[in-house]
mmCIF file of C-alpha atoms and ligand atoms in Angstrom:
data_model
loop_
_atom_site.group_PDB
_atom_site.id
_atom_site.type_symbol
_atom_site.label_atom_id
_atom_site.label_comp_id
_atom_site.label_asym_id
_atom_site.label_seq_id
_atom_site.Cartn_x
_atom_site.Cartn_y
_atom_site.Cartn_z
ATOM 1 C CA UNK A 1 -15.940 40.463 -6.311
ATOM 2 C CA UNK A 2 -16.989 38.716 -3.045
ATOM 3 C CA UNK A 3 -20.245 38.661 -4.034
ATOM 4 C CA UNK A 4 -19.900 37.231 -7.154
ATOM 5 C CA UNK A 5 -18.434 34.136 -5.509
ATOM 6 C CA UNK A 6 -20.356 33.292 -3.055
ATOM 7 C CA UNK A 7 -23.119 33.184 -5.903
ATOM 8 C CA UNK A 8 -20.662 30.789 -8.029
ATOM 9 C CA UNK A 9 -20.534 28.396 -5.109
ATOM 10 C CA UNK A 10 -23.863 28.908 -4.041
ATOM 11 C CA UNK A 11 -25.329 27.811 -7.423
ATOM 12 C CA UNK A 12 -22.766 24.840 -7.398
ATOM 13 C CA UNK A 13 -24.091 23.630 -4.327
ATOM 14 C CA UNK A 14 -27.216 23.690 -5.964
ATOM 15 C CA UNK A 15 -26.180 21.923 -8.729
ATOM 16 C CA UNK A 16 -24.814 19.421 -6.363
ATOM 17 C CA UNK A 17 -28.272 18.945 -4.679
ATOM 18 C CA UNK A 18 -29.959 17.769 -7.604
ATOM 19 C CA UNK A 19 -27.548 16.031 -8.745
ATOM 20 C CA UNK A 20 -27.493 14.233 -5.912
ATOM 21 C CA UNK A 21 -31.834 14.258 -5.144
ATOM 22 C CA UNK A 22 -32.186 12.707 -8.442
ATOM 23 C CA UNK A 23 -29.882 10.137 -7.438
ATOM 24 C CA UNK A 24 -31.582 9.065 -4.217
ATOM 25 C CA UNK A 25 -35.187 9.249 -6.346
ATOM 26 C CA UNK A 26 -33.595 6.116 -8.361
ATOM 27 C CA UNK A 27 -32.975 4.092 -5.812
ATOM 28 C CA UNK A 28 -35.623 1.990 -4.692
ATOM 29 C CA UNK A 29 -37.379 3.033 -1.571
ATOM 30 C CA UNK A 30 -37.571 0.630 1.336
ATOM 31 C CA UNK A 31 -40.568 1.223 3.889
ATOM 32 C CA UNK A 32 -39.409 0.452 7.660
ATOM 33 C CA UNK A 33 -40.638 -3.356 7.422
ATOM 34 C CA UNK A 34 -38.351 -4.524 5.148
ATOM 35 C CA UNK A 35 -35.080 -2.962 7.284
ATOM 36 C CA UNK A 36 -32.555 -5.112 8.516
ATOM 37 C CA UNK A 37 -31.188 -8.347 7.869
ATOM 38 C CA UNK A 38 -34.243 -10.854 9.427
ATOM 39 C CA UNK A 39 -35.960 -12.389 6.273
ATOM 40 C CA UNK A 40 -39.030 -14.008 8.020
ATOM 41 C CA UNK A 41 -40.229 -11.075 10.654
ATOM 42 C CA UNK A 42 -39.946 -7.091 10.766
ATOM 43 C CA UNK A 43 -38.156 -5.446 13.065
ATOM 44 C CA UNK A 44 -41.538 -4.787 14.905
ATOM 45 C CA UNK A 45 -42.470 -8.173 15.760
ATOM 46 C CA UNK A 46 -40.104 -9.921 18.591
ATOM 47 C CA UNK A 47 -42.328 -12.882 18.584
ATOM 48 C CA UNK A 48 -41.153 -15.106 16.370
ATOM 49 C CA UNK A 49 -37.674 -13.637 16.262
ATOM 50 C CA UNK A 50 -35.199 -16.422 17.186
ATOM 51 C CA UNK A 51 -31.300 -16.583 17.383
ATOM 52 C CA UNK A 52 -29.945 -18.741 14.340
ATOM 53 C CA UNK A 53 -29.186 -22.070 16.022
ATOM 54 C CA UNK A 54 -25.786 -24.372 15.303
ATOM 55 C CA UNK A 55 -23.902 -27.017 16.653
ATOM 56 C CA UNK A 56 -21.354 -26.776 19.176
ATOM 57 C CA UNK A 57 -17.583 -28.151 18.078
ATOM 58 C CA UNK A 58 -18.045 -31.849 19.641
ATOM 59 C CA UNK A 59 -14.160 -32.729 20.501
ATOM 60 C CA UNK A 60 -13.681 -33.010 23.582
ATOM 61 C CA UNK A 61 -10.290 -31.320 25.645
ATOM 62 C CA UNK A 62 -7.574 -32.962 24.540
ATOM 63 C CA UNK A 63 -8.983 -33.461 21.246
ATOM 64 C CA UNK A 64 -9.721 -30.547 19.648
ATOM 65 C CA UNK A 65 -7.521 -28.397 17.606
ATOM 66 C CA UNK A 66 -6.902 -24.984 18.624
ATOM 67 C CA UNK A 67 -8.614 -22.442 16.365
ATOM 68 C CA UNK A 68 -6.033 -19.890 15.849
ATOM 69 C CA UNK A 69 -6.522 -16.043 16.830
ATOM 70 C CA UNK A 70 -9.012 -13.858 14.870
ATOM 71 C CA UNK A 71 -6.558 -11.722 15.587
ATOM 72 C CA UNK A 72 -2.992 -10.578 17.475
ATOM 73 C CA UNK A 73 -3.429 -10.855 20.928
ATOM 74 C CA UNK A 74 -7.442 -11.963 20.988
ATOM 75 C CA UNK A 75 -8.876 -13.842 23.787
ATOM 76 C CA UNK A 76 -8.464 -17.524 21.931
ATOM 77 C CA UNK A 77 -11.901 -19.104 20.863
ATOM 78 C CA UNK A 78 -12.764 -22.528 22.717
ATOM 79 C CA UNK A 79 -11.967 -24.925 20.427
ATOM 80 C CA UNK A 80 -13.360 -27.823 22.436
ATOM 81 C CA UNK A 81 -16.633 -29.448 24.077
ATOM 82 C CA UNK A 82 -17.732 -27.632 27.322
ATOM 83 C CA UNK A 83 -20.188 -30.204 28.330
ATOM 84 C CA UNK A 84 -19.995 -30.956 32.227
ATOM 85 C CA UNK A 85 -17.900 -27.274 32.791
ATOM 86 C CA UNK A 86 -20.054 -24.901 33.186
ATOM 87 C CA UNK A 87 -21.162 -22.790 34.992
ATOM 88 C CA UNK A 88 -18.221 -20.988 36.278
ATOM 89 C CA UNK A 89 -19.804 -20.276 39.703
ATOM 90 C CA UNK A 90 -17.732 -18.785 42.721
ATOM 91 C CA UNK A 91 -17.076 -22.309 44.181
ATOM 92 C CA UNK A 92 -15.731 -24.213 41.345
ATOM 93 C CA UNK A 93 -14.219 -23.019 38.265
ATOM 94 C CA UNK A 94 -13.404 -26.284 36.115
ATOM 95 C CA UNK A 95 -11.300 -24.154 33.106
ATOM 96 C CA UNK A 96 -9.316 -23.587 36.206
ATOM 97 C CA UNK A 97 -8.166 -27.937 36.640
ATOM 98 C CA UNK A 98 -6.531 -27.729 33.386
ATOM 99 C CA UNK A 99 -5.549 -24.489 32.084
ATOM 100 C CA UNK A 100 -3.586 -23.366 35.272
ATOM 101 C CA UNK A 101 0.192 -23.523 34.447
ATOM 102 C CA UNK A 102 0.935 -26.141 36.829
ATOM 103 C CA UNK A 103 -1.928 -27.889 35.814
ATOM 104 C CA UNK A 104 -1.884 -27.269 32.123
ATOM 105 C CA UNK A 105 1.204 -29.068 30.984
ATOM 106 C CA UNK A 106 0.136 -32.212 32.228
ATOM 107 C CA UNK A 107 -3.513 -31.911 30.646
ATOM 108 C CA UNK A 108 -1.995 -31.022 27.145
ATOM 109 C CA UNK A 109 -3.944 -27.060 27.425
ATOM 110 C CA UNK A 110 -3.013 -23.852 26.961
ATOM 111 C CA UNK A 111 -1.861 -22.361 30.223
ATOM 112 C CA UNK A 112 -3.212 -19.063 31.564
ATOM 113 C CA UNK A 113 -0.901 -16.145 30.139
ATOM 114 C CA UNK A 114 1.021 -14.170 32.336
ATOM 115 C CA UNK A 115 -1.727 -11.577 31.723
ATOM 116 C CA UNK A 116 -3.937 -13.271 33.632
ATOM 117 C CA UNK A 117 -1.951 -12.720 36.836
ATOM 118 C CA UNK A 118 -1.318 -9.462 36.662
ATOM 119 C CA UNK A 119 -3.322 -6.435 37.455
ATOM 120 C CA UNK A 120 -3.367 -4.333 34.372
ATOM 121 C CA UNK A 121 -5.484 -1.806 36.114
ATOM 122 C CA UNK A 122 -2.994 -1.069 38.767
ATOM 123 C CA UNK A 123 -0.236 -2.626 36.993
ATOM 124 C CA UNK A 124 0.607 -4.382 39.820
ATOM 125 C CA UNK A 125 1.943 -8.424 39.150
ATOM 126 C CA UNK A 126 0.266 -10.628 41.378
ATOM 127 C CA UNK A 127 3.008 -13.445 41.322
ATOM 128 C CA UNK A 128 1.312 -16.676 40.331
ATOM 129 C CA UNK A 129 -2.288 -15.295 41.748
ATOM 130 C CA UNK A 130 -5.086 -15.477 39.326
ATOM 131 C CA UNK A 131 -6.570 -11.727 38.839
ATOM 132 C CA UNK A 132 -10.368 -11.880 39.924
ATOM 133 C CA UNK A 133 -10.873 -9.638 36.922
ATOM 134 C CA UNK A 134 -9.797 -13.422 34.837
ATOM 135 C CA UNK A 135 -12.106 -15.496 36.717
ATOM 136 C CA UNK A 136 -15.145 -15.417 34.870
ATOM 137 C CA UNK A 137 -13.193 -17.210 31.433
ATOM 138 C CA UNK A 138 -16.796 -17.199 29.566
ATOM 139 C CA UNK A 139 -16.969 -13.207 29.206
ATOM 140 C CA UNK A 140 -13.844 -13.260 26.925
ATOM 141 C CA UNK A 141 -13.300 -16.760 26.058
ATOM 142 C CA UNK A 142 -16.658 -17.769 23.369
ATOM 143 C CA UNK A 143 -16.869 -21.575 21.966
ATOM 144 C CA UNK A 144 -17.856 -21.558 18.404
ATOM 145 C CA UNK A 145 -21.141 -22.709 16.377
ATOM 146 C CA UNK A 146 -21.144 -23.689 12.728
ATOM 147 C CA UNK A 147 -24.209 -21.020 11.020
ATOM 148 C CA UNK A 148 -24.018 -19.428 8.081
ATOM 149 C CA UNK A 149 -22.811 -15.986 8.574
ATOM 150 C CA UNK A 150 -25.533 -13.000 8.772
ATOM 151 C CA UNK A 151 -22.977 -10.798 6.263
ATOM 152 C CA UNK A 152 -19.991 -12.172 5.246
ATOM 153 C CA UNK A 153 -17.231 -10.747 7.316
ATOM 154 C CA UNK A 154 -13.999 -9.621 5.298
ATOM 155 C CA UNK A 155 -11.905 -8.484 8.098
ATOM 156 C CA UNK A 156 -8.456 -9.338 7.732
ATOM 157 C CA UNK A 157 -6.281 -9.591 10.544
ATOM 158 C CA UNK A 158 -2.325 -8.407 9.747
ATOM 159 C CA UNK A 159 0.095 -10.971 12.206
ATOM 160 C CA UNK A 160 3.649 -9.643 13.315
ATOM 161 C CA UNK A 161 4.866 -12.939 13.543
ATOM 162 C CA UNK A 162 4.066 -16.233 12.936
ATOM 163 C CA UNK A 163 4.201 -17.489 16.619
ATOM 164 C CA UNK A 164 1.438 -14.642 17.118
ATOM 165 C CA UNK A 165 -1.126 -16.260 15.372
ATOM 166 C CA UNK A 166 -1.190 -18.978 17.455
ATOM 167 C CA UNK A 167 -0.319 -17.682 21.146
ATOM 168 C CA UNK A 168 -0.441 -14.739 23.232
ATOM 169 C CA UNK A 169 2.015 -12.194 24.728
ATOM 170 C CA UNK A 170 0.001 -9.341 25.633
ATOM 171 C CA UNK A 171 1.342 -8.716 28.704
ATOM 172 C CA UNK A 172 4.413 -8.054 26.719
ATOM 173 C CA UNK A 173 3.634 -5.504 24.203
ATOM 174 C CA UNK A 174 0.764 -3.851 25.967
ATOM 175 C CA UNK A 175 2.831 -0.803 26.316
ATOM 176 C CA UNK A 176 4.328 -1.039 22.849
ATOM 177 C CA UNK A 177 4.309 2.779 21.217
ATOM 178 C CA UNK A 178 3.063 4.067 24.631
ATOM 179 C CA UNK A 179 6.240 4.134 26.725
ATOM 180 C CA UNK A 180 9.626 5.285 25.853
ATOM 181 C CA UNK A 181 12.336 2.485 25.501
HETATM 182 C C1 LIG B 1 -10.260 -31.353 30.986
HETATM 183 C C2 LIG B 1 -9.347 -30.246 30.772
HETATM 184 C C3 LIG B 1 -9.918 -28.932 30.281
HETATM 185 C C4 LIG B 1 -10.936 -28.169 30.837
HETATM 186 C C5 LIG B 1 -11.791 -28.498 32.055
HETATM 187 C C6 LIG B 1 -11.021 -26.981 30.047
HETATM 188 N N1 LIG B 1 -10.093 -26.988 29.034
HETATM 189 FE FE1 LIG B 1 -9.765 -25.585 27.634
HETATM 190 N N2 LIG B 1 -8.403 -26.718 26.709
HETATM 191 C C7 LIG B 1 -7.973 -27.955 27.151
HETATM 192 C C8 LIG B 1 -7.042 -28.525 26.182
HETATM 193 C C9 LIG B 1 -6.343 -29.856 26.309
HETATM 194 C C10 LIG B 1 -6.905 -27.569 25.150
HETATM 195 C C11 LIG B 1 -6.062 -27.654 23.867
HETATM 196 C C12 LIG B 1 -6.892 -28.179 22.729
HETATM 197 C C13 LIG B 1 -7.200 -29.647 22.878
HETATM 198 O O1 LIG B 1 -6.247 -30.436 23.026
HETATM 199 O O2 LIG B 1 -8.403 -30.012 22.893
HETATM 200 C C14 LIG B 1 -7.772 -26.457 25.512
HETATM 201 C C15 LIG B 1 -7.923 -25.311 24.757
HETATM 202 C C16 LIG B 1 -8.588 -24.187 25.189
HETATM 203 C C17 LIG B 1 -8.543 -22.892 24.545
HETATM 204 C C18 LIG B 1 -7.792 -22.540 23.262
HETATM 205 C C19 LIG B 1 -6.377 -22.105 23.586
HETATM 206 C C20 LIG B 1 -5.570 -21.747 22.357
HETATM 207 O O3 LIG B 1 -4.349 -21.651 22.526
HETATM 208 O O4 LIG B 1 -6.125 -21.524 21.283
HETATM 209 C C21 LIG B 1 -9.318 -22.052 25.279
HETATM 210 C C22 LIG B 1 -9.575 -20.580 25.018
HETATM 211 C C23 LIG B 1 -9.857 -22.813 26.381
HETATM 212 N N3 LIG B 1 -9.409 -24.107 26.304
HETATM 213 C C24 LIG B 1 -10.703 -22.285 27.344
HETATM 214 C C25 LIG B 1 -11.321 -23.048 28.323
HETATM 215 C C26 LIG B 1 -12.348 -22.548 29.212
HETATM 216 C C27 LIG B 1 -12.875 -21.125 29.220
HETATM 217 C C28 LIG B 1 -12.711 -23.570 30.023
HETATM 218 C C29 LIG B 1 -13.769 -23.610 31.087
HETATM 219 C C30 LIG B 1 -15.133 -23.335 30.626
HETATM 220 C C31 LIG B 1 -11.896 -24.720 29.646
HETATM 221 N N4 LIG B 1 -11.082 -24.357 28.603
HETATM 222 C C32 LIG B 1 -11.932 -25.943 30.281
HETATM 223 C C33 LIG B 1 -8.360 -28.588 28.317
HETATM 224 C C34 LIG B 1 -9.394 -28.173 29.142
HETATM 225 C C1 LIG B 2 -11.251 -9.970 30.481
HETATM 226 C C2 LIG B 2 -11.133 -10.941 29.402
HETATM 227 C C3 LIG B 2 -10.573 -12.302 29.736
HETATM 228 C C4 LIG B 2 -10.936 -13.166 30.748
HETATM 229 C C5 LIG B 2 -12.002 -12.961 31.802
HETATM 230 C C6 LIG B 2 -10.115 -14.340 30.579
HETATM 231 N N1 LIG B 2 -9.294 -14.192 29.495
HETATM 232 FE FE1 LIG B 2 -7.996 -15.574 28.760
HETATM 233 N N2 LIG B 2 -7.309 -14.230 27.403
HETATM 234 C C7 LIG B 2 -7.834 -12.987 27.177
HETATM 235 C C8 LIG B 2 -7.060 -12.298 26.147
HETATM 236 C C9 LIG B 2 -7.319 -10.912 25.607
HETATM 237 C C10 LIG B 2 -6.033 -13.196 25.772
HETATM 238 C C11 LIG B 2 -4.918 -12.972 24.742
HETATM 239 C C12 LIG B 2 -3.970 -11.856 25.128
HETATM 240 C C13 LIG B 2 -3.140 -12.119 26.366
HETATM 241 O O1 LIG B 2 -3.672 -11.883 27.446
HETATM 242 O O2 LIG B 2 -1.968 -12.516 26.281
HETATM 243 C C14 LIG B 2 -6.240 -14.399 26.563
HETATM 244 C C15 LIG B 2 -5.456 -15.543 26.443
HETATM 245 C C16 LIG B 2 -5.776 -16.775 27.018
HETATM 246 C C17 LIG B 2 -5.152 -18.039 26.695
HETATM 247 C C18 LIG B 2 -4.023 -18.255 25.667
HETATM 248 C C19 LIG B 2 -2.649 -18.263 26.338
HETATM 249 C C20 LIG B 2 -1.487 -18.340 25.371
HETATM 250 O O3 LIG B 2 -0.330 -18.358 25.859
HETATM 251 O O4 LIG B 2 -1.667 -18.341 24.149
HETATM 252 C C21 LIG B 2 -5.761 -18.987 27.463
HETATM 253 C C22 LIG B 2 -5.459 -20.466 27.485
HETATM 254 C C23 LIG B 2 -6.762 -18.321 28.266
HETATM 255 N N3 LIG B 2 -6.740 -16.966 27.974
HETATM 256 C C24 LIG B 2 -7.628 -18.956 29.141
HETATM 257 C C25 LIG B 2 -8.476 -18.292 30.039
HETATM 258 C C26 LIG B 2 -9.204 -18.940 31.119
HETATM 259 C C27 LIG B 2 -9.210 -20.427 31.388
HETATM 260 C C28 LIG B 2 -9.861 -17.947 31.785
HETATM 261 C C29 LIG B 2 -10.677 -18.067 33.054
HETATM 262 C C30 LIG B 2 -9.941 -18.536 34.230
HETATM 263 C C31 LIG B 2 -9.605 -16.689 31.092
HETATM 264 N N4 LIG B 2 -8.730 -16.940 30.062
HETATM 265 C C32 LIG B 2 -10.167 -15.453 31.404
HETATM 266 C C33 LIG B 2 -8.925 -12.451 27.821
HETATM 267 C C34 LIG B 2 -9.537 -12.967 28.943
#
């Protein structure tokens, strides 16, 4: 009896197997050359390879619009102009002039989150001291360029709320479904 079945699904996996070898014989075989998504060099040659190129959002701070998060609790996108900000190097930090809190009201930006003084490592707050872990904005915080996209993305980001889709309160709901209440 045990025999017999183990030839049923042995012959069904063979069945399978073809089924499914005929299949991949159909579709059209690609040789390693024409692999990826470049259209004008293989993957072999780095030569003439070169990063699509765009232009930066122009507005200047203050004049830009905000670009809304990709999704809840993303680092925000730069909406505006960095021209004359950057590097952030140990001795000056211009993102720092106008998006500290006491700073930021005054310039009309976003200020810091309260995040961004806190050690989420240690979980310890730092009251009103930037963590050094924030300094370096650029790693997280990316200004947009206007290219086509490589493969159109169709992610879909769900929002709790509508205030969420605009500003950040990580800080607050970083332990959401992780601690007890
Ligand atoms: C001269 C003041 C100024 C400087 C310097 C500045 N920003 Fe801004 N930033 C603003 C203002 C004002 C806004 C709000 C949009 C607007 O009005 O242009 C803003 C918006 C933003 C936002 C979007 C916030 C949101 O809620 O969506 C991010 C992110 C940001 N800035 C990051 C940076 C980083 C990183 C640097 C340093 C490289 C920097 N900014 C330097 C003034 C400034
Ligand atoms: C390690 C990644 C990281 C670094 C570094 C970082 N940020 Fe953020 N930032 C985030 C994330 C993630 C959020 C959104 C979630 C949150 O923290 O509330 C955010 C939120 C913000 C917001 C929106 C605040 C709000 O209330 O909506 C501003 C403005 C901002 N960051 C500016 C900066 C600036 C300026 C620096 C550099 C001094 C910086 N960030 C460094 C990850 C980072």
């Amino acid at each position: 009896m045990k025999g017999h079945r183990f030839i049923l699904v042995g012959s069904m996996l063979l069945v399978c197997a073809l089924a499914a070898g005929s299949a991949f014989a159909q579709a059209k075989a690609r040789s390693e050359d024409e692999i990826g998504l470049r259209q004008e060099t293989t993957l072999y040659d780095e030569t003439k390879a070169m990063p699509a190129h765009g232009e930066y959002g122009k507005a200047e701070a203050g004049k830009s619009k905000p670009l809304g998060r990709a999704f809840e609790n993303s680092p925000p996108l730069i909406p505006h102009d960095l021209t004359g900000m950057l590097p952030v190097v140990e001795t000056n930090n211009a993102c720092l002039n106008c998006h500290m809190p006491e700073h930021a009201g005054a310039m009309g930006a976003t200020p810091l989150p309260k995040s961004h003084f806190f050690d989420i490592d240690t979980g310890k707050d730092l009251k009103g001291q930037l963590d050094g872990k924030r300094y370096p904005c650029m790693q997280c915080h990316v200004p947009q360029v206007n290219i086509p996209e490589a493969i159109k993305n169709t992610f879909k980001a769900d929002f709790r709320s509508k205030k969420s889709r605009t500003s950040s309160n990580l800080l607050d709901t970083l332990n959401e479904g992780v601690k007890a209440e």
